[in-house]
């Protein structure tokens, strides 16, 4: 296949085709001398993370079936028709090489007008724009026409300090021009309103955070009055525009602004009849039309008014445009000049022009991808998806044997036949520019200026090494090849993405596959902001990029396959074999098979004969256990999708940002303070409510910096070496694992493969102290070969070579395999740390393993939907059969659904294996809910406080107290007034019916049961404690000093904002009342909630219960269900063992008897001690008969008698009853058959 164009669409399509068609060969042609297209020359230099896809493209180009032919202009140097005789297929992926013009007077005549595309190509070093030389010193105001991301890239480049740009791979020529710039003001002009802009929040945020750069506020009339009603992404962008920049106008040295509803009419020259210099731009005022001017699709129309902006520097940024290649019409290819695309069937197959409804048909062997297929829109992630769709169409056509082109040997034939004009292939000169030290290890210069300037075409074939492109590789390979391409300039440069100073609801540290998955899920929640911090230059560059393959874990396996299908993420269900070579290993496989079947993981033994037939080169002497559903996925594409989806949901990614310090903020100021440092050494501070530690190799040090010393963990680092295999034979198509060794730290040096079928062995285990020690140890090759030959005896040992090494974080040595002693694994530690609210710790995570959390969430959502459907159906049935009308429901008229008569409560029922008791029944536990049960504005609150009640009323009526909350607090009662007025039963019942929620100052809540009685405490409205006490003061030593215990201090009330925050937090929580049993019910929603809302509440409540209330956490959880008041419980989670221990399931009476026996034994010991004490002082007549009263009354006698025989009898009866209970339990469990359970991984 010939691929015309070497941008993302060309590489992604080539990769997918090479993966999907065996032995497919790809020749990629590019009119530039180097590949990667706009990724290299169209991305802002201070956005190096966008260029990280070049690593994947380099991997694709390293295949022996791939050739890159650069500096060839198709249609000029090589005719398009010549491709048809030498290839089976042609893929047009040459993108959009031109920019759109405005077509207004003065555009092509006046000086000072530049294309944004040309400007970006100029500062990125694109050769064709080397002579652009924009005159930035001629004006202090720059006007950019267009409001896309490229326009904001230009604005940021003009406003950003040149010193910050020197650390990027921007050309020295551009840096010199920018250092002379006089631009102080930038105006970004668009023809529509702020609700219709095409730029993203990330670009705006970076501009807002530029130091000493102010933002001109947006006209308030263009902003919707209710921003909260907007979609989440638009809502966040609008709020950012309203908040503005960090720097104020008074302090700022530069400024920028967004001008809306202006359409350019003409460029006007400066004063003087013969002047050719731009002087101003005339705009026509536009207005939004339609019923909703805030609709993103709202149209505009031009008004009669005109408006001029004086400037001598302007940039046009209104989009890119593709052009037809010479010779297309000869091949019957139709090009839509209006849309700038090749006519295709939307799947990438080229179509002939349509004369009538049935005349159009596909052109054999011709396809398109990227911007030339769909138009110049979207980001790299969109291009990847689009390219995969085209590649799948090619694969489908090839497999279905539809007609293709004539075929041939491609580039080899073209080169041998001399079809390219004025061409010779020769060694490219490799000279490191010695005038200035390279900015990065891979920054080299190919200098051949004499020949290049003559216009002679130079063919540069791409030859890459797996080790990367650096000076060592060049020196070792240039002697062997006649043609050499030197890698991607500046692709490894460190750069700071942005200064991070904003507060977030969630911060995830570590952008591996696990961190990406967590951040993506958090970013999808409404009302939240999520920041993902990565110390490296891109996502997935540490542990995630250095494991053998991405396993599809138990609970999320099917979901992972579905995600790959839906998002076109390459994967392969290649199965896995585990081999036994002796009887001991065979026994190990039998146990593994029994256990896997008990948790619904399909495994089965295959006969040695079948194994030999399927994989004749694989040796198994005793048994083969097969896992038919094991598969591998393309980790790069998977993580690229997660990253794109995370950012599309409004998440922020900060690469090249290292966390230096984390402090748990003092109580009363919830959350964590994070100190970071960029690659430039610039410090920044972030505050967050929730912190997720998914930092991979750095996770343990980060955890230890937060937790107290007694909870510190010792990190262990297992370095694993991987071995490549270059021979063509043997090449099994199944993952091969040796039988696991008990107590081993790894799974043996197993055989894996990548998506192209290339075989790799490893990893082995070598314990190291330094997590950055990635050097390969040649001494380990011999031991690895011995292990490989046990299952692949015909392996060509000469072709097995050390490839690379990776480090896996461990929490202990020898923890990867069960030890056989019942201690299980010590890795994959996932926990919300007790005492550190909002801190989630993930330690010892070796590879992507959080798909289980997606499975649990999916099960919760399904159960929620089923429950809501049942409640709704049952309610409709009762209403249809009822002869009376529900007046309450009728009066609601559809409003205030949360309090409507038919909104039934939804309960979470959690059953534990061990009985638990809530020792603080008057103070129920609180778990924050994503979706409050009390969100209705008509919900009324009665607040019971300590005396005097007047100070609480004053706080609530204070201007700073939120009005929405104060309107819901309809009564404030002091404790004295409550005692005086509400003693009668009827008055208390009336009070109960008048209010929906009762809150009580935590200082008086223990007094309320006696005052309010059973009518309150046997109802769902029992008073909930709320903390109204002011925060403790900080003393000179930084400690919270306890106030003096005086009546005045005991009655103090917190400031208005603190009181409001505590009340809001309390009413938005789920209340937990634990009864002395093994079942707990918590109200988590109403039938008026959506299934998604219930599922999210379930997730929060279960996590809170397991963390705060249930001893031993998930190990003590037996089942999780949800139910309505009149429905059966729907299961969400069920453990695979019903009991923890027989002693944990005693009845309450037995527990009380055990306490009595303990007390009796204590009295007996005390009696004996008193006897000995009396004898010691000679008081043998004292029998401990009582105590003489002070008023001289007659002595009372009290005798404690504890007989040994009675105590022994009591203990014997207790043991007998326990035996009977155990026998009954066993009979009940085994008599009814096997209990089928399902294991879930709790995160």
mmCIF file with all atom_site columns, N, CA, C and O in Angstrom, residues 536-556:
data_model
loop_
_atom_site.group_PDB
_atom_site.id
_atom_site.type_symbol
_atom_site.label_atom_id
_atom_site.label_alt_id
_atom_site.label_comp_id
_atom_site.label_asym_id
_atom_site.label_entity_id
_atom_site.label_seq_id
_atom_site.pdbx_PDB_ins_code
_atom_site.Cartn_x
_atom_site.Cartn_y
_atom_site.Cartn_z
_atom_site.occupancy
_atom_site.B_iso_or_equiv
_atom_site.pdbx_formal_charge
_atom_site.auth_seq_id
_atom_site.auth_comp_id
_atom_site.auth_asym_id
_atom_site.auth_atom_id
_atom_site.pdbx_PDB_model_num
ATOM 1  N N  . UNK A 1 536 ? 6.573   13.003  33.923 1.00 0.00 ? 536 UNK A N  1
ATOM 2  C CA . UNK A 1 536 ? 7.230   12.810  32.630 1.00 0.00 ? 536 UNK A CA 1
ATOM 3  C C  . UNK A 1 536 ? 6.568   13.685  31.570 1.00 0.00 ? 536 UNK A C  1
ATOM 4  O O  . UNK A 1 536 ? 5.589   14.378  31.836 1.00 0.00 ? 536 UNK A O  1
ATOM 5  N N  . UNK A 1 537 ? 7.101   13.592  30.359 1.00 0.00 ? 537 UNK A N  1
ATOM 6  C CA . UNK A 1 537 ? 6.627   14.453  29.287 1.00 0.00 ? 537 UNK A CA 1
ATOM 7  C C  . UNK A 1 537 ? 5.348   13.997  28.634 1.00 0.00 ? 537 UNK A C  1
ATOM 8  O O  . UNK A 1 537 ? 4.780   14.720  27.823 1.00 0.00 ? 537 UNK A O  1
ATOM 9  N N  . UNK A 1 538 ? 4.881   12.783  28.948 1.00 0.00 ? 538 UNK A N  1
ATOM 10 C CA . UNK A 1 538 ? 3.659   12.284  28.342 1.00 0.00 ? 538 UNK A CA 1
ATOM 11 C C  . UNK A 1 538 ? 3.071   11.216  29.236 1.00 0.00 ? 538 UNK A C  1
ATOM 12 O O  . UNK A 1 538 ? 3.690   10.779  30.213 1.00 0.00 ? 538 UNK A O  1
ATOM 13 N N  . UNK A 1 539 ? 1.872   10.790  28.896 1.00 0.00 ? 539 UNK A N  1
ATOM 14 C CA . UNK A 1 539 ? 1.189   9.786   29.699 1.00 0.00 ? 539 UNK A CA 1
ATOM 15 C C  . UNK A 1 539 ? 1.755   8.401   29.402 1.00 0.00 ? 539 UNK A C  1
ATOM 16 O O  . UNK A 1 539 ? 2.287   8.144   28.330 1.00 0.00 ? 539 UNK A O  1
ATOM 17 N N  . UNK A 1 540 ? 1.649   7.509   30.392 1.00 0.00 ? 540 UNK A N  1
ATOM 18 C CA . UNK A 1 540 ? 1.994   6.107   30.185 1.00 0.00 ? 540 UNK A CA 1
ATOM 19 C C  . UNK A 1 540 ? 3.443   5.850   29.826 1.00 0.00 ? 540 UNK A C  1
ATOM 20 O O  . UNK A 1 540 ? 3.727   4.967   29.032 1.00 0.00 ? 540 UNK A O  1
ATOM 21 N N  . UNK A 1 541 ? 4.388   6.604   30.428 1.00 0.00 ? 541 UNK A N  1
ATOM 22 C CA . UNK A 1 541 ? 5.795   6.433   30.057 1.00 0.00 ? 541 UNK A CA 1
ATOM 23 C C  . UNK A 1 541 ? 6.597   5.693   31.112 1.00 0.00 ? 541 UNK A C  1
ATOM 24 O O  . UNK A 1 541 ? 7.796   5.531   30.946 1.00 0.00 ? 541 UNK A O  1
ATOM 25 N N  . UNK A 1 542 ? 5.950   5.243   32.179 1.00 0.00 ? 542 UNK A N  1
ATOM 26 C CA . UNK A 1 542 ? 6.714   4.572   33.238 1.00 0.00 ? 542 UNK A CA 1
ATOM 27 C C  . UNK A 1 542 ? 6.366   3.096   33.273 1.00 0.00 ? 542 UNK A C  1
ATOM 28 O O  . UNK A 1 542 ? 6.743   2.318   32.408 1.00 0.00 ? 542 UNK A O  1
ATOM 29 N N  . UNK A 1 543 ? 5.570   2.673   34.263 1.00 0.00 ? 543 UNK A N  1
ATOM 30 C CA . UNK A 1 543 ? 5.241   1.254   34.384 1.00 0.00 ? 543 UNK A CA 1
ATOM 31 C C  . UNK A 1 543 ? 4.341   0.796   33.247 1.00 0.00 ? 543 UNK A C  1
ATOM 32 O O  . UNK A 1 543 ? 4.498   -0.295  32.706 1.00 0.00 ? 543 UNK A O  1
ATOM 33 N N  . UNK A 1 544 ? 3.385   1.621   32.848 1.00 0.00 ? 544 UNK A N  1
ATOM 34 C CA . UNK A 1 544 ? 2.411   1.212   31.831 1.00 0.00 ? 544 UNK A CA 1
ATOM 35 C C  . UNK A 1 544 ? 3.065   0.915   30.499 1.00 0.00 ? 544 UNK A C  1
ATOM 36 O O  . UNK A 1 544 ? 2.582   0.090   29.730 1.00 0.00 ? 544 UNK A O  1
ATOM 37 N N  . UNK A 1 545 ? 4.147   1.615   30.192 1.00 0.00 ? 545 UNK A N  1
ATOM 38 C CA . UNK A 1 545 ? 4.788   1.414   28.891 1.00 0.00 ? 545 UNK A CA 1
ATOM 39 C C  . UNK A 1 545 ? 5.821   0.309   28.918 1.00 0.00 ? 545 UNK A C  1
ATOM 40 O O  . UNK A 1 545 ? 6.398   -0.028  27.903 1.00 0.00 ? 545 UNK A O  1
ATOM 41 N N  . UNK A 1 546 ? 6.032   -0.299  30.092 1.00 0.00 ? 546 UNK A N  1
ATOM 42 C CA . UNK A 1 546 ? 7.104   -1.277  30.201 1.00 0.00 ? 546 UNK A CA 1
ATOM 43 C C  . UNK A 1 546 ? 6.637   -2.591  30.798 1.00 0.00 ? 546 UNK A C  1
ATOM 44 O O  . UNK A 1 546 ? 7.364   -3.257  31.500 1.00 0.00 ? 546 UNK A O  1
ATOM 45 N N  . UNK A 1 547 ? 5.383   -2.952  30.571 1.00 0.00 ? 547 UNK A N  1
ATOM 46 C CA . UNK A 1 547 ? 4.973   -4.304  30.939 1.00 0.00 ? 547 UNK A CA 1
ATOM 47 C C  . UNK A 1 547 ? 4.737   -5.100  29.666 1.00 0.00 ? 547 UNK A C  1
ATOM 48 O O  . UNK A 1 547 ? 4.600   -4.556  28.582 1.00 0.00 ? 547 UNK A O  1
ATOM 49 N N  . UNK A 1 548 ? 4.662   -6.422  29.837 1.00 0.00 ? 548 UNK A N  1
ATOM 50 C CA . UNK A 1 548 ? 4.682   -7.285  28.660 1.00 0.00 ? 548 UNK A CA 1
ATOM 51 C C  . UNK A 1 548 ? 3.458   -7.137  27.797 1.00 0.00 ? 548 UNK A C  1
ATOM 52 O O  . UNK A 1 548 ? 3.525   -7.101  26.599 1.00 0.00 ? 548 UNK A O  1
ATOM 53 N N  . UNK A 1 549 ? 2.296   -7.071  28.392 1.00 0.00 ? 549 UNK A N  1
ATOM 54 C CA . UNK A 1 549 ? 1.074   -6.798  27.644 1.00 0.00 ? 549 UNK A CA 1
ATOM 55 C C  . UNK A 1 549 ? 0.024   -6.371  28.645 1.00 0.00 ? 549 UNK A C  1
ATOM 56 O O  . UNK A 1 549 ? 0.161   -6.585  29.832 1.00 0.00 ? 549 UNK A O  1
ATOM 57 N N  . UNK A 1 550 ? -1.014  -5.729  28.186 1.00 0.00 ? 550 UNK A N  1
ATOM 58 C CA . UNK A 1 550 ? -2.055  -5.261  29.074 1.00 0.00 ? 550 UNK A CA 1
ATOM 59 C C  . UNK A 1 550 ? -3.061  -6.373  29.279 1.00 0.00 ? 550 UNK A C  1
ATOM 60 O O  . UNK A 1 550 ? -3.753  -6.764  28.357 1.00 0.00 ? 550 UNK A O  1
ATOM 61 N N  . UNK A 1 551 ? -3.164  -6.909  30.485 1.00 0.00 ? 551 UNK A N  1
ATOM 62 C CA . UNK A 1 551 ? -4.074  -8.003  30.758 1.00 0.00 ? 551 UNK A CA 1
ATOM 63 C C  . UNK A 1 551 ? -5.511  -7.474  30.846 1.00 0.00 ? 551 UNK A C  1
ATOM 64 O O  . UNK A 1 551 ? -5.744  -6.346  31.275 1.00 0.00 ? 551 UNK A O  1
ATOM 65 N N  . UNK A 1 552 ? -6.457  -8.288  30.469 1.00 0.00 ? 552 UNK A N  1
ATOM 66 C CA . UNK A 1 552 ? -7.854  -7.947  30.606 1.00 0.00 ? 552 UNK A CA 1
ATOM 67 C C  . UNK A 1 552 ? -8.341  -8.598  31.891 1.00 0.00 ? 552 UNK A C  1
ATOM 68 O O  . UNK A 1 552 ? -8.500  -9.809  31.954 1.00 0.00 ? 552 UNK A O  1
ATOM 69 N N  . UNK A 1 553 ? -8.509  -7.829  32.958 1.00 0.00 ? 553 UNK A N  1
ATOM 70 C CA . UNK A 1 553 ? -8.729  -8.400  34.279 1.00 0.00 ? 553 UNK A CA 1
ATOM 71 C C  . UNK A 1 553 ? -10.145 -8.937  34.406 1.00 0.00 ? 553 UNK A C  1
ATOM 72 O O  . UNK A 1 553 ? -11.005 -8.701  33.570 1.00 0.00 ? 553 UNK A O  1
ATOM 73 N N  . UNK A 1 554 ? -10.356 -9.669  35.502 1.00 0.00 ? 554 UNK A N  1
ATOM 74 C CA . UNK A 1 554 ? -11.544 -10.501 35.669 1.00 0.00 ? 554 UNK A CA 1
ATOM 75 C C  . UNK A 1 554 ? -12.851 -9.744  35.467 1.00 0.00 ? 554 UNK A C  1
ATOM 76 O O  . UNK A 1 554 ? -13.592 -10.000 34.536 1.00 0.00 ? 554 UNK A O  1
ATOM 77 N N  . UNK A 1 555 ? -13.153 -8.785  36.341 1.00 0.00 ? 555 UNK A N  1
ATOM 78 C CA . UNK A 1 555 ? -14.483 -8.175  36.314 1.00 0.00 ? 555 UNK A CA 1
ATOM 79 C C  . UNK A 1 555 ? -14.688 -7.273  35.108 1.00 0.00 ? 555 UNK A C  1
ATOM 80 O O  . UNK A 1 555 ? -15.786 -7.177  34.590 1.00 0.00 ? 555 UNK A O  1
ATOM 81 N N  . UNK A 1 556 ? -13.646 -6.595  34.657 1.00 0.00 ? 556 UNK A N  1
ATOM 82 C CA . UNK A 1 556 ? -13.837 -5.653  33.565 1.00 0.00 ? 556 UNK A CA 1
ATOM 83 C C  . UNK A 1 556 ? -13.461 -6.195  32.212 1.00 0.00 ? 556 UNK A C  1
ATOM 84 O O  . UNK A 1 556 ? -13.390 -5.440  31.250 1.00 0.00 ? 556 UNK A O  1
#
